[in-house]
Amino acid sequence: MPPPPKFHIHLVVSQLIGENDSRLTRRYNRHILLAFALDKKNKLEEAESIYQSAAALRPQEAQAWQGLVKVFEKQGTKKLGNYQEVVVNLAKIFHDAEDMHKCQDVVDKYVDHVRVNGDKPQYADALWIMLPESPVYSILEGRFPHPGQTYER
């Protein structure tokens, strides 16, 4: 029996890839829905874990990261370090999508959250995200206050 034509092999491979991508999408969506339900039931630790799993499945998608932001906001100052990491990832996603308004907004909301809910040392730590050492500074430079002004806060 002769081997199948090359186009047939490519068709089969593309169908398998599409099928795997479709399964991954369904799995990701299930994670998002479950985490959202857990968040609504105020089961924040469980929601956080499921959102993190979803973010691992599709790290370039904003929805899981946005869910984590909401979970961390509800926890006040309990997990500010985790919250900051999520904000950095989400800002990069928005930058890649060329949505600079959302990119800046997620950073500003994080800093405001810490300013309102945290103490002075926590606020000082949160302001780091607006300084040149931050991984988001280069993508938001010009939208942040001058570093001298940030240090004076």
C-alpha positions as semicolon CSV with decimal commas, in nm:
position;residue;x (nm);y (nm);z (nm)
1;M;0,000;0,000;0,000
2;P;0,152;0,339;-0,094
3;P;0,205;0,597;0,180
4;P;-0,068;0,858;0,215
5;P;-0,019;1,181;0,021
6;K;0,158;1,458;0,212
7;F;-0,146;1,685;0,212
8;H;-0,342;1,407;0,386
9;I;-0,079;1,382;0,660
10;H;-0,089;1,760;0,708
11;L;-0,467;1,752;0,726
12;V;-0,465;1,481;0,993
13;V;-0,198;1,663;1,196
14;S;-0,384;1,994;1,175
15;Q;-0,706;1,825;1,286
16;L;-0,527;1,672;1,585
17;I;-0,375;2,006;1,678
18;G;-0,714;2,174;1,643
19;E;-0,875;1,904;1,853
20;N;-0,613;1,946;2,126
21;D;-0,654;2,323;2,112
22;S;-1,030;2,283;2,138
23;R;-0,992;2,057;2,442
24;L;-0,752;2,304;2,599
25;T;-0,999;2,587;2,540
26;R;-1,284;2,390;2,698
27;R;-1,064;2,297;2,993
28;Y;-0,955;2,659;3,036
29;N;-1,317;2,779;3,023
30;R;-1,422;2,520;3,282
31;H;-1,147;2,641;3,512
32;I;-1,258;3,003;3,470
33;L;-1,623;2,921;3,540
34;L;-1,539;2,708;3,845
35;A;-1,306;2,974;3,987
36;F;-1,570;3,242;3,929
37;A;-1,831;3,034;4,114
38;L;-1,591;2,971;4,404
39;D;-1,510;3,342;4,419
40;K;-1,883;3,425;4,437
41;K;-1,918;3,177;4,725
42;N;-1,628;3,357;4,896
43;K;-1,405;3,048;4,875
44;L;-1,112;3,266;4,784
45;E;-0,827;3,019;4,841
46;E;-0,993;2,761;4,617
47;A;-1,078;3,023;4,355
48;E;-0,718;3,143;4,357
49;S;-0,589;2,791;4,301
50;I;-0,825;2,728;4,008
51;Y;-0,751;3,066;3,849
52;Q;-0,379;2,988;3,876
53;S;-0,437;2,656;3,701
54;A;-0,626;2,836;3,425
55;A;-0,346;3,091;3,392
56;A;-0,098;2,806;3,356
57;L;-0,308;2,655;3,077
58;R;-0,327;2,982;2,881
59;P;-0,078;3,232;3,024
60;Q;-0,134;3,476;2,737
61;E;-0,509;3,509;2,815
62;A;-0,615;3,792;3,046
63;Q;-0,928;3,639;3,197
64;A;-0,762;3,413;3,457
65;W;-0,522;3,691;3,560
66;Q;-0,816;3,931;3,598
67;G;-0,990;3,677;3,818
68;L;-0,681;3,656;4,037
69;V;-0,680;4,036;4,069
70;K;-1,037;4,027;4,200
71;V;-0,955;3,748;4,444
72;F;-0,651;3,935;4,578
73;E;-0,844;4,262;4,607
74;K;-1,102;4,087;4,826
75;Q;-0,822;3,969;5,056
76;G;-0,707;4,320;5,139
77;T;-0,335;4,316;5,212
78;K;-0,304;3,943;5,279
79;K;-0,132;3,858;4,948
80;L;0,013;4,180;4,812
81;G;0,323;4,008;4,672
82;N;0,110;3,767;4,470
83;Y;-0,117;4,051;4,366
84;Q;0,182;4,249;4,237
85;E;0,309;3,952;4,032
86;V;-0,033;3,910;3,874
87;V;-0,050;4,281;3,792
88;V;0,288;4,263;3,619
89;N;0,173;3,964;3,409
90;L;-0,159;4,126;3,326
91;A;0,005;4,456;3,231
92;K;0,232;4,268;2,989
93;I;-0,069;4,091;2,835
94;F;-0,250;4,422;2,783
95;H;0,066;4,575;2,638
96;D;0,100;4,286;2,393
97;A;-0,263;4,343;2,294
98;E;-0,178;4,713;2,245
99;D;-0,433;4,816;2,506
100;M;-0,226;5,070;2,695
101;H;-0,527;5,210;2,882
102;K;-0,596;4,872;3,047
103;C;-0,224;4,819;3,096
104;Q;-0,191;5,138;3,297
105;D;-0,528;5,095;3,467
106;V;-0,438;4,758;3,621
107;V;-0,116;4,906;3,764
108;D;-0,290;5,219;3,894
109;K;-0,565;5,014;4,062
110;Y;-0,306;4,797;4,233
111;V;-0,116;5,098;4,369
112;D;-0,442;5,265;4,482
113;H;-0,555;4,941;4,650
114;V;-0,236;4,926;4,854
115;R;-0,247;5,300;4,931
116;V;-0,600;5,266;5,071
117;N;-0,570;4,927;5,244
118;G;-0,203;4,891;5,331
119;D;0,036;5,061;5,568
120;K;0,319;5,298;5,465
121;P;0,584;5,027;5,410
122;Q;0,341;4,826;5,196
123;Y;0,256;5,136;4,994
124;A;0,625;5,209;4,944
125;D;0,670;4,852;4,818
126;A;0,373;4,892;4,584
127;L;0,519;5,210;4,433
128;W;0,815;5,001;4,312
129;I;0,599;4,894;4,018
130;M;0,620;5,255;3,891
131;L;1,000;5,279;3,911
132;P;1,263;5,202;3,645
133;E;1,354;4,870;3,816
134;S;1,002;4,738;3,753
135;P;0,941;4,509;3,455
136;V;0,646;4,726;3,347
137;Y;0,824;5,060;3,368
138;S;0,963;5,039;3,014
139;I;0,619;4,970;2,866
140;L;0,447;5,244;3,067
141;E;0,726;5,500;3,076
142;G;0,578;5,841;3,011
143;R;0,246;5,735;3,162
144;F;0,391;5,717;3,513
145;P;0,508;6,015;3,714
146;H;0,879;6,091;3,691
147;P;1,072;5,853;3,921
148;G;1,172;6,145;4,145
149;Q;0,805;6,217;4,212
150;T;0,739;5,850;4,286
151;Y;1,027;5,839;4,538
152;E;0,880;6,145;4,714
153;R;0,543;5,978;4,768
